Each structure stands twice: as C-alpha cells, then as structure tokens.
Amino acid sequence: MALEQVVRLFINKFGMISPGDRVLVGVSGGPDSVALLHLLWRMKDELQISLAVAHLNHMFRGEEARADARLVEELAESLGLPAYVEEFDVPAYRERTGLSAQEAARQVRYRFFEEVAGRTGASRVALGHHADDQAETILFNFLRGTGLAGLKGIPPVRGKYIRPLLDVRRHEIEKYCREHSLPVREDASNKKTIYTRNRIRLQLIPQLEAEYNPRLVEALMHLGHICREEDGYLEDQAALLYEQVSEARRENYLLLEVKGLLSSPPALVRRVLRRAWRQLTGTGTDLTYLQVESLLDLLYKPAGGKIVELPRGVKASRFDRFLRLWIGGVISTVPDYSYPLEVPGITYIPEINTSIEARLVTLEEAPDPGLLSPREALLDYDTLPAMLVVRRRREGDRFQPLGMPARMKLKKFLIEQGVPREERDRLPLVEAGGEIVWVGGVRPGEPWKVTGKTRRCLYLRIREGDMQG
C-alpha cells in the first residue's frame, strides 16, 4: 500500500482532520517532518484543508540550525505555502529554568506552536512523530517504571496536535523522501549517545531487534494501542468514582470520602488520587508511583496526624471519614448569612456557591431515606415548627441528630463525624423556629424524621453552584 494511502487511512481512523481545517505543520527540516508536509500538501485538495508551515530555531547549533531554517523557508515557498520561521534562545532559557536541554526545547517549541496557531487561526498542528519514535517512547517510559499511561506512548491526537505518521516506520519515510527528491537535513545531535533516548534508538532497539524480536517496533506499537484503549476506559471509570467520592472541591483544598475509596479497586483509587492532585495544582504532569503509594498508605494504614507532602506545595492527611488535600494555610472563613428557604423551589447561597433544592412529596412518592446520600434529606414537613431558613453555623448551636436521644453541641457532633474545621462553616444549616432540622451534607434532625404517620415529606438536596437559572 502506498504511503499516501496509509497516512490517509490513519488520519480518517482517528478523525484528525475535518474539511475546512487550517493545519499548521511543524517542520524541522528532517525527513519525518518534510515527508509529512509533502504528504499533506499532496492531499490538501482531497482533505479540503489549507496548510501553513512553522519552524523554530532553538539556537543550539549556530549556522547548522540557520541552514535548517533556510531549507524550511525554501521548501514552503516551493509548495506555495506561508512559512512562520522564528528563533528563540533556548540555551538562555535553560539556564534560567534549570531544565534539561531537551525539556527546555520542548516547552519553548510547543509555546511557539500555540502562539503561531493562534495568530494564524490554525485548528490543527501536525507533527512528524512516527512508529520508531513511538517504540522509543514506550521503551523509555518502561525503563522509568511507568504504568499504562506511559506504555500507551505518544497519542495520535491530543487537543489540536495530530501525528499522521505515527504508524509509519522511519525507513518508509526516508524512502518516500528519496522517491520524491525532497530536500532534508539531519540534526547531528540525534546521533549523540549522551542522551538516553538516543541510546535507546541507536543501540537498544537494534540489539533487541537483532537478538530477540525482529518485529519489535511493530510489537511495541500494538502494545501502545492496547494500553491507550485500556487507559482511556480506566480514566473514564476513575472520573465517575472521583465525582462520587468528592465531598468538597475548593480553590485550595478538597476532600475525598474515605469509605468510597476503600470500597473501590486500587487501580481506580490510584487514578482518583492523581486526578485530585492535578485538579488542585492545575498541572498536566503527574505524581510518581511512590508519591501515590504514600497517599494509599494514608487510606489503608491511617496514622493520627500524619501529613504527606507532595510536589507543588500540596499536603495530604486523613481525618476520620475524609482524605484531605490542600495547598497553603488556613482556609478563608465563610461570612455569616441567612436566607428564607424556598419551598418548593431552589435557594441559592452565594457565600458558598451552593443551591438547596426543596420539593414536597407524598410518603408514597418519597425515596427510601436509608438510600439517600448525606447531600439529601427527607423530613416530615407537617412537624416542622415554623418557616424554614438556611444559614451558616454559629457559636453555641445545638442539634439533635437523627438516631440520637437528645440535643448536643453542633461543634461536638461535627468533630465526631470527622468534618474538618475549615469545612464546617461551609455546611448549610436548615432551621425552623430556632431549631436546626438538617445539617446539610451530614445528617437530618431526629424530631423531624419521616414515619409511617407522615403525610407530606420535604425532600432537600444540596447542588453545587447557582441552580436558579
């Protein structure tokens, strides 16, 4: 099968390009990116796309790098395509940041692609990674001790970035360049074995192919496909679990329900913990295996007062029912508030960005109280002493929890329930006639429980955000 047909099928398989897309092609001047540009140029009318070329001189290799840039400009001109060729002092950036040369170059390069894509209105950025790059990446991640996320390798599509050559071997790309007399330049740094990736490509893969599996690259590609699909499925399941166990999510801290985590498979729990850390830090990087295991130790082997320190200033501890992750010090106090509770209706509480939904239902229509979550409550409406209000807790509050014989201090009750101090002011209290009838998110009051004599039930539910609209 001709290479053009192989690439076209791969593009269609992953829905990389849609008619009308403007595609920015990252071209270094090497055979991979030059072949990619030429292939897309030949298919542009069929795919109904427009093309532009982007090249960044990282300023590592002096005149050699400037020659790469001239080649790219001339190639783009010969194809009648606009070219955006710029340079950036990556060595100086590396000095300022302390990054490795390869990581510094990668960060700057992708920032350049984002900027040019935004400036030109490109909806896709095409890169020249191929099957040998994929095999190299999977082996590199394997040697570092990765899980499925690393073994899936380079994704064919990630956001606006597409890699149409990811199933094509390097020797096929080089053959294509020769057949079409395409001008290419080789980066001499790709031959230096001081870099781990280069040693994998130049030494390890050839040795494994010669002595163990001549179809090693193909086998690693298959492994990447399988791991990508299975990792995607597990991530979807972890997202569902994360929603189920999240008790509170604020800007600088979050709470995860321990019971829900302990009753779930460890494979999903690890992903939930990573997801929680990423959400709190806003980073796309990840925790290491040992860092995740330290969080699991908090779940399975809790030690009173133990704090686990994680990257980017995140700390974690277990407090009774909750695993808490936070950044910084004391959580800001919620101002005092009090609002009439709309029955039926929705009452929005801006101080905690929370709404309370209230509905009146018959005993027959009411859900089983034993199946309700802490964010829901069912009360005997006709026994409530007065108009309902929702407010913040106050000093001296007392409450008779469901199942308890007498009133007690609300503070003591919340401590016994394992509610962290910074979360207590965020609990909406529903009050009637000076009596707390529901501690929202924790438990309803005993005197207003639903019985066989109940005629009308008040169903309450906490919802995140403003639900009035």
PDB file of C-alpha atoms in Angstrom, residues 113-289:
ATOM      1  CA  PHE A 113       3.246  26.287  18.046  1.00  0.00           C
ATOM      2  CA  GLU A 114       0.442  27.589  20.283  1.00  0.00           C
ATOM      3  CA  GLU A 115       1.307  31.203  19.502  1.00  0.00           C
ATOM      4  CA  VAL A 116       1.533  30.685  15.726  1.00  0.00           C
ATOM      5  CA  ALA A 117      -1.631  28.566  15.661  1.00  0.00           C
ATOM      6  CA  GLY A 118      -3.481  31.331  17.487  1.00  0.00           C
ATOM      7  CA  ARG A 119      -2.076  34.011  15.200  1.00  0.00           C
ATOM      8  CA  THR A 120      -2.973  32.132  12.001  1.00  0.00           C
ATOM      9  CA  GLY A 121      -6.268  30.580  13.094  1.00  0.00           C
ATOM     10  CA  ALA A 122      -4.938  27.029  12.735  1.00  0.00           C
ATOM     11  CA  SER A 123      -7.250  24.434  14.266  1.00  0.00           C
ATOM     12  CA  ARG A 124      -4.700  21.623  13.961  1.00  0.00           C
ATOM     13  CA  VAL A 125      -0.938  21.352  14.417  1.00  0.00           C
ATOM     14  CA  ALA A 126       0.575  18.376  12.587  1.00  0.00           C
ATOM     15  CA  LEU A 127       3.811  16.863  13.894  1.00  0.00           C
ATOM     16  CA  GLY A 128       6.107  14.282  12.314  1.00  0.00           C
ATOM     17  CA  HIS A 129       6.388  11.625  15.058  1.00  0.00           C
ATOM     18  CA  HIS A 130       6.498   8.131  13.558  1.00  0.00           C
ATOM     19  CA  ALA A 131       6.413   4.464  14.609  1.00  0.00           C
ATOM     20  CA  ASP A 132      10.094   4.340  15.606  1.00  0.00           C
ATOM     21  CA  ASP A 133       9.536   7.400  17.835  1.00  0.00           C
ATOM     22  CA  GLN A 134       6.588   5.588  19.374  1.00  0.00           C
ATOM     23  CA  ALA A 135       8.659   2.481  20.119  1.00  0.00           C
ATOM     24  CA  GLU A 136      11.437   4.620  21.568  1.00  0.00           C
ATOM     25  CA  THR A 137       8.975   6.479  23.826  1.00  0.00           C
ATOM     26  CA  ILE A 138       7.318   3.305  25.111  1.00  0.00           C
ATOM     27  CA  LEU A 139      10.689   1.709  25.899  1.00  0.00           C
ATOM     28  CA  PHE A 140      11.905   4.916  27.547  1.00  0.00           C
ATOM     29  CA  ASN A 141       8.804   5.034  29.770  1.00  0.00           C
ATOM     30  CA  PHE A 142       9.064   1.317  30.538  1.00  0.00           C
ATOM     31  CA  LEU A 143      12.638   1.744  31.744  1.00  0.00           C
ATOM     32  CA  ARG A 144      11.494   4.567  34.035  1.00  0.00           C
ATOM     33  CA  GLY A 145       8.914   2.267  35.656  1.00  0.00           C
ATOM     34  CA  THR A 146       5.729   3.683  34.144  1.00  0.00           C
ATOM     35  CA  GLY A 147       2.180   2.328  34.247  1.00  0.00           C
ATOM     36  CA  LEU A 148      -0.408   2.160  31.465  1.00  0.00           C
ATOM     37  CA  ALA A 149      -0.285   5.907  30.936  1.00  0.00           C
ATOM     38  CA  GLY A 150       3.362   5.669  29.863  1.00  0.00           C
ATOM     39  CA  LEU A 151       3.036   2.420  27.926  1.00  0.00           C
ATOM     40  CA  LYS A 152       0.371   3.934  25.679  1.00  0.00           C
ATOM     41  CA  GLY A 153       3.139   6.108  24.250  1.00  0.00           C
ATOM     42  CA  ILE A 154       2.534   9.150  22.054  1.00  0.00           C
ATOM     43  CA  PRO A 155      -1.171   9.810  21.368  1.00  0.00           C
ATOM     44  CA  PRO A 156      -2.223  10.122  17.709  1.00  0.00           C
ATOM     45  CA  VAL A 157      -4.400  13.089  18.700  1.00  0.00           C
ATOM     46  CA  ARG A 158      -4.049  15.344  21.739  1.00  0.00           C
ATOM     47  CA  GLY A 159      -6.091  18.513  21.601  1.00  0.00           C
ATOM     48  CA  LYS A 160      -5.148  20.346  18.421  1.00  0.00           C
ATOM     49  CA  TYR A 161      -1.983  18.250  17.908  1.00  0.00           C
ATOM     50  CA  ILE A 162      -2.117  15.424  15.374  1.00  0.00           C
ATOM     51  CA  ARG A 163       0.520  12.896  14.308  1.00  0.00           C
ATOM     52  CA  PRO A 164      -0.446  11.378  10.931  1.00  0.00           C
ATOM     53  CA  LEU A 165       2.812   9.357  10.582  1.00  0.00           C
ATOM     54  CA  LEU A 166       2.601   7.571  13.933  1.00  0.00           C
ATOM     55  CA  ASP A 167       2.070   4.137  12.339  1.00  0.00           C
ATOM     56  CA  VAL A 168       4.792   4.611   9.687  1.00  0.00           C
ATOM     57  CA  ARG A 169       8.338   3.278  10.059  1.00  0.00           C
ATOM     58  CA  ARG A 170      11.303   5.616   9.674  1.00  0.00           C
ATOM     59  CA  HIS A 171      12.770   3.684   6.751  1.00  0.00           C
ATOM     60  CA  GLU A 172       9.483   4.116   4.838  1.00  0.00           C
ATOM     61  CA  ILE A 173       9.621   7.860   5.428  1.00  0.00           C
ATOM     62  CA  GLU A 174      13.231   8.065   4.233  1.00  0.00           C
ATOM     63  CA  LYS A 175      12.315   6.036   1.146  1.00  0.00           C
ATOM     64  CA  TYR A 176       9.455   8.461   0.400  1.00  0.00           C
ATOM     65  CA  CYS A 177      11.832  11.434   0.629  1.00  0.00           C
ATOM     66  CA  ARG A 178      14.242   9.786  -1.812  1.00  0.00           C
ATOM     67  CA  GLU A 179      11.487   8.899  -4.277  1.00  0.00           C
ATOM     68  CA  HIS A 180      10.241  12.498  -4.350  1.00  0.00           C
ATOM     69  CA  SER A 181      13.695  14.099  -4.205  1.00  0.00           C
ATOM     70  CA  LEU A 182      12.768  16.056  -1.098  1.00  0.00           C
ATOM     71  CA  PRO A 183      15.488  18.185   0.498  1.00  0.00           C
ATOM     72  CA  VAL A 184      16.188  17.130   4.088  1.00  0.00           C
ATOM     73  CA  ARG A 185      18.706  17.894   6.797  1.00  0.00           C
ATOM     74  CA  GLU A 186      19.755  15.682   9.693  1.00  0.00           C
ATOM     75  CA  ASP A 187      20.209  17.114  13.186  1.00  0.00           C
ATOM     76  CA  ALA A 188      23.651  15.946  14.312  1.00  0.00           C
ATOM     77  CA  SER A 189      22.511  15.925  17.944  1.00  0.00           C
ATOM     78  CA  ASN A 190      20.250  12.965  17.095  1.00  0.00           C
ATOM     79  CA  LYS A 191      23.389  10.833  16.806  1.00  0.00           C
ATOM     80  CA  LYS A 192      24.843  11.770  20.201  1.00  0.00           C
ATOM     81  CA  THR A 193      24.579   8.897  22.664  1.00  0.00           C
ATOM     82  CA  ILE A 194      24.846  11.182  25.679  1.00  0.00           C
ATOM     83  CA  TYR A 195      21.040  11.345  25.588  1.00  0.00           C
ATOM     84  CA  THR A 196      19.085   8.351  26.907  1.00  0.00           C
ATOM     85  CA  ARG A 197      16.516   8.498  24.111  1.00  0.00           C
ATOM     86  CA  ASN A 198      19.274   8.439  21.502  1.00  0.00           C
ATOM     87  CA  ARG A 199      20.877   5.391  23.127  1.00  0.00           C
ATOM     88  CA  ILE A 200      17.534   3.616  23.083  1.00  0.00           C
ATOM     89  CA  ARG A 201      17.058   4.438  19.400  1.00  0.00           C
ATOM     90  CA  LEU A 202      20.624   3.810  18.235  1.00  0.00           C
ATOM     91  CA  GLN A 203      21.684   0.935  20.496  1.00  0.00           C
ATOM     92  CA  LEU A 204      18.927  -0.754  22.487  1.00  0.00           C
ATOM     93  CA  ILE A 205      16.236  -1.136  19.822  1.00  0.00           C
ATOM     94  CA  PRO A 206      18.660  -2.517  17.176  1.00  0.00           C
ATOM     95  CA  GLN A 207      20.043  -5.013  19.721  1.00  0.00           C
ATOM     96  CA  LEU A 208      16.545  -6.153  20.762  1.00  0.00           C
ATOM     97  CA  GLU A 209      15.530  -6.499  17.124  1.00  0.00           C
ATOM     98  CA  ALA A 210      18.661  -8.482  16.291  1.00  0.00           C
ATOM     99  CA  GLU A 211      18.644 -10.809  19.298  1.00  0.00           C
ATOM    100  CA  TYR A 212      15.027 -11.058  20.498  1.00  0.00           C
ATOM    101  CA  ASN A 213      12.312  -9.828  18.137  1.00  0.00           C
ATOM    102  CA  PRO A 214      12.900  -8.544  14.598  1.00  0.00           C
ATOM    103  CA  ARG A 215       9.388  -7.047  14.677  1.00  0.00           C
ATOM    104  CA  LEU A 216       9.957  -5.237  17.956  1.00  0.00           C
ATOM    105  CA  VAL A 217       8.734  -1.848  16.758  1.00  0.00           C
ATOM    106  CA  GLU A 218       5.510  -3.371  15.482  1.00  0.00           C
ATOM    107  CA  ALA A 219       5.023  -5.210  18.800  1.00  0.00           C
ATOM    108  CA  LEU A 220       5.549  -2.009  20.770  1.00  0.00           C
ATOM    109  CA  MET A 221       3.074  -0.169  18.521  1.00  0.00           C
ATOM    110  CA  HIS A 222       0.465  -2.843  19.253  1.00  0.00           C
ATOM    111  CA  LEU A 223       1.211  -2.530  22.966  1.00  0.00           C
ATOM    112  CA  GLY A 224       0.700   1.224  22.719  1.00  0.00           C
ATOM    113  CA  HIS A 225      -2.684   0.803  21.009  1.00  0.00           C
ATOM    114  CA  ILE A 226      -3.899  -1.686  23.638  1.00  0.00           C
ATOM    115  CA  CYS A 227      -2.676   0.406  26.572  1.00  0.00           C
ATOM    116  CA  ARG A 228      -4.208   3.561  25.091  1.00  0.00           C
ATOM    117  CA  GLU A 229      -7.656   1.964  24.896  1.00  0.00           C
ATOM    118  CA  GLU A 230      -7.465   0.362  28.336  1.00  0.00           C
ATOM    119  CA  ASP A 231      -6.070   3.511  29.915  1.00  0.00           C
ATOM    120  CA  GLY A 232      -8.925   5.519  28.407  1.00  0.00           C
ATOM    121  CA  TYR A 233     -11.507   3.130  29.842  1.00  0.00           C
ATOM    122  CA  LEU A 234      -9.940   3.205  33.311  1.00  0.00           C
ATOM    123  CA  GLU A 235      -9.732   7.002  33.209  1.00  0.00           C
ATOM    124  CA  ASP A 236     -13.459   7.176  32.430  1.00  0.00           C
ATOM    125  CA  GLN A 237     -14.218   4.900  35.391  1.00  0.00           C
ATOM    126  CA  ALA A 238     -11.911   6.925  37.625  1.00  0.00           C
ATOM    127  CA  ALA A 239     -13.702  10.136  36.622  1.00  0.00           C
ATOM    128  CA  LEU A 240     -17.014   8.615  37.748  1.00  0.00           C
ATOM    129  CA  LEU A 241     -15.506   7.476  41.050  1.00  0.00           C
ATOM    130  CA  TYR A 242     -13.927  10.893  41.584  1.00  0.00           C
ATOM    131  CA  GLU A 243     -17.346  12.536  41.307  1.00  0.00           C
ATOM    132  CA  GLN A 244     -18.817  10.014  43.747  1.00  0.00           C
ATOM    133  CA  VAL A 245     -16.197  10.449  46.477  1.00  0.00           C
ATOM    134  CA  SER A 246     -15.660  14.216  46.191  1.00  0.00           C
ATOM    135  CA  GLU A 247     -17.170  15.807  49.284  1.00  0.00           C
ATOM    136  CA  ALA A 248     -15.793  19.299  48.713  1.00  0.00           C
ATOM    137  CA  ARG A 249     -13.750  20.955  45.997  1.00  0.00           C
ATOM    138  CA  ARG A 250     -12.411  24.429  46.634  1.00  0.00           C
ATOM    139  CA  GLU A 251      -9.653  26.509  45.088  1.00  0.00           C
ATOM    140  CA  ASN A 252      -7.011  25.478  47.614  1.00  0.00           C
ATOM    141  CA  TYR A 253      -8.271  22.219  49.120  1.00  0.00           C
ATOM    142  CA  LEU A 254     -10.503  19.230  48.510  1.00  0.00           C
ATOM    143  CA  LEU A 255     -11.999  16.358  50.473  1.00  0.00           C
ATOM    144  CA  LEU A 256     -12.404  12.755  49.307  1.00  0.00           C
ATOM    145  CA  GLU A 257     -14.675  10.326  51.117  1.00  0.00           C
ATOM    146  CA  VAL A 258     -12.539   7.503  52.519  1.00  0.00           C
ATOM    147  CA  LYS A 259     -15.321   4.886  52.557  1.00  0.00           C
ATOM    148  CA  GLY A 260     -15.940   5.214  48.828  1.00  0.00           C
ATOM    149  CA  LEU A 261     -12.236   4.935  48.074  1.00  0.00           C
ATOM    150  CA  LEU A 262     -11.685   1.908  50.321  1.00  0.00           C
ATOM    151  CA  SER A 263     -14.558   0.046  48.660  1.00  0.00           C
ATOM    152  CA  SER A 264     -13.140   0.619  45.160  1.00  0.00           C
ATOM    153  CA  PRO A 265     -10.412  -1.245  43.231  1.00  0.00           C
ATOM    154  CA  PRO A 266      -6.920   0.135  43.955  1.00  0.00           C
ATOM    155  CA  ALA A 267      -6.369   0.582  40.208  1.00  0.00           C
ATOM    156  CA  LEU A 268      -9.125   3.201  40.180  1.00  0.00           C
ATOM    157  CA  VAL A 269      -8.183   4.711  43.535  1.00  0.00           C
ATOM    158  CA  ARG A 270      -4.664   5.487  42.283  1.00  0.00           C
ATOM    159  CA  ARG A 271      -6.145   7.327  39.319  1.00  0.00           C
ATOM    160  CA  VAL A 272      -8.556   9.260  41.531  1.00  0.00           C
ATOM    161  CA  LEU A 273      -5.669  10.399  43.737  1.00  0.00           C
ATOM    162  CA  ARG A 274      -3.678  11.534  40.719  1.00  0.00           C
ATOM    163  CA  ARG A 275      -6.739  13.320  39.342  1.00  0.00           C
ATOM    164  CA  ALA A 276      -7.304  15.106  42.667  1.00  0.00           C
ATOM    165  CA  TRP A 277      -3.693  16.306  42.774  1.00  0.00           C
ATOM    166  CA  ARG A 278      -3.862  17.533  39.172  1.00  0.00           C
ATOM    167  CA  GLN A 279      -7.072  19.444  39.832  1.00  0.00           C
ATOM    168  CA  LEU A 280      -5.651  21.095  42.923  1.00  0.00           C
ATOM    169  CA  THR A 281      -2.400  22.124  41.234  1.00  0.00           C
ATOM    170  CA  GLY A 282      -3.743  22.801  37.751  1.00  0.00           C
ATOM    171  CA  THR A 283      -0.844  20.905  36.228  1.00  0.00           C
ATOM    172  CA  GLY A 284      -0.751  18.380  33.420  1.00  0.00           C
ATOM    173  CA  THR A 285       2.129  16.452  34.968  1.00  0.00           C
ATOM    174  CA  ASP A 286       1.615  13.541  37.314  1.00  0.00           C
ATOM    175  CA  LEU A 287       2.614  12.060  40.640  1.00  0.00           C
ATOM    176  CA  THR A 288       5.203   9.295  40.781  1.00  0.00           C
ATOM    177  CA  TYR A 289       4.388   5.755  41.852  1.00  0.00           C
TER     178      TYR A 289
END
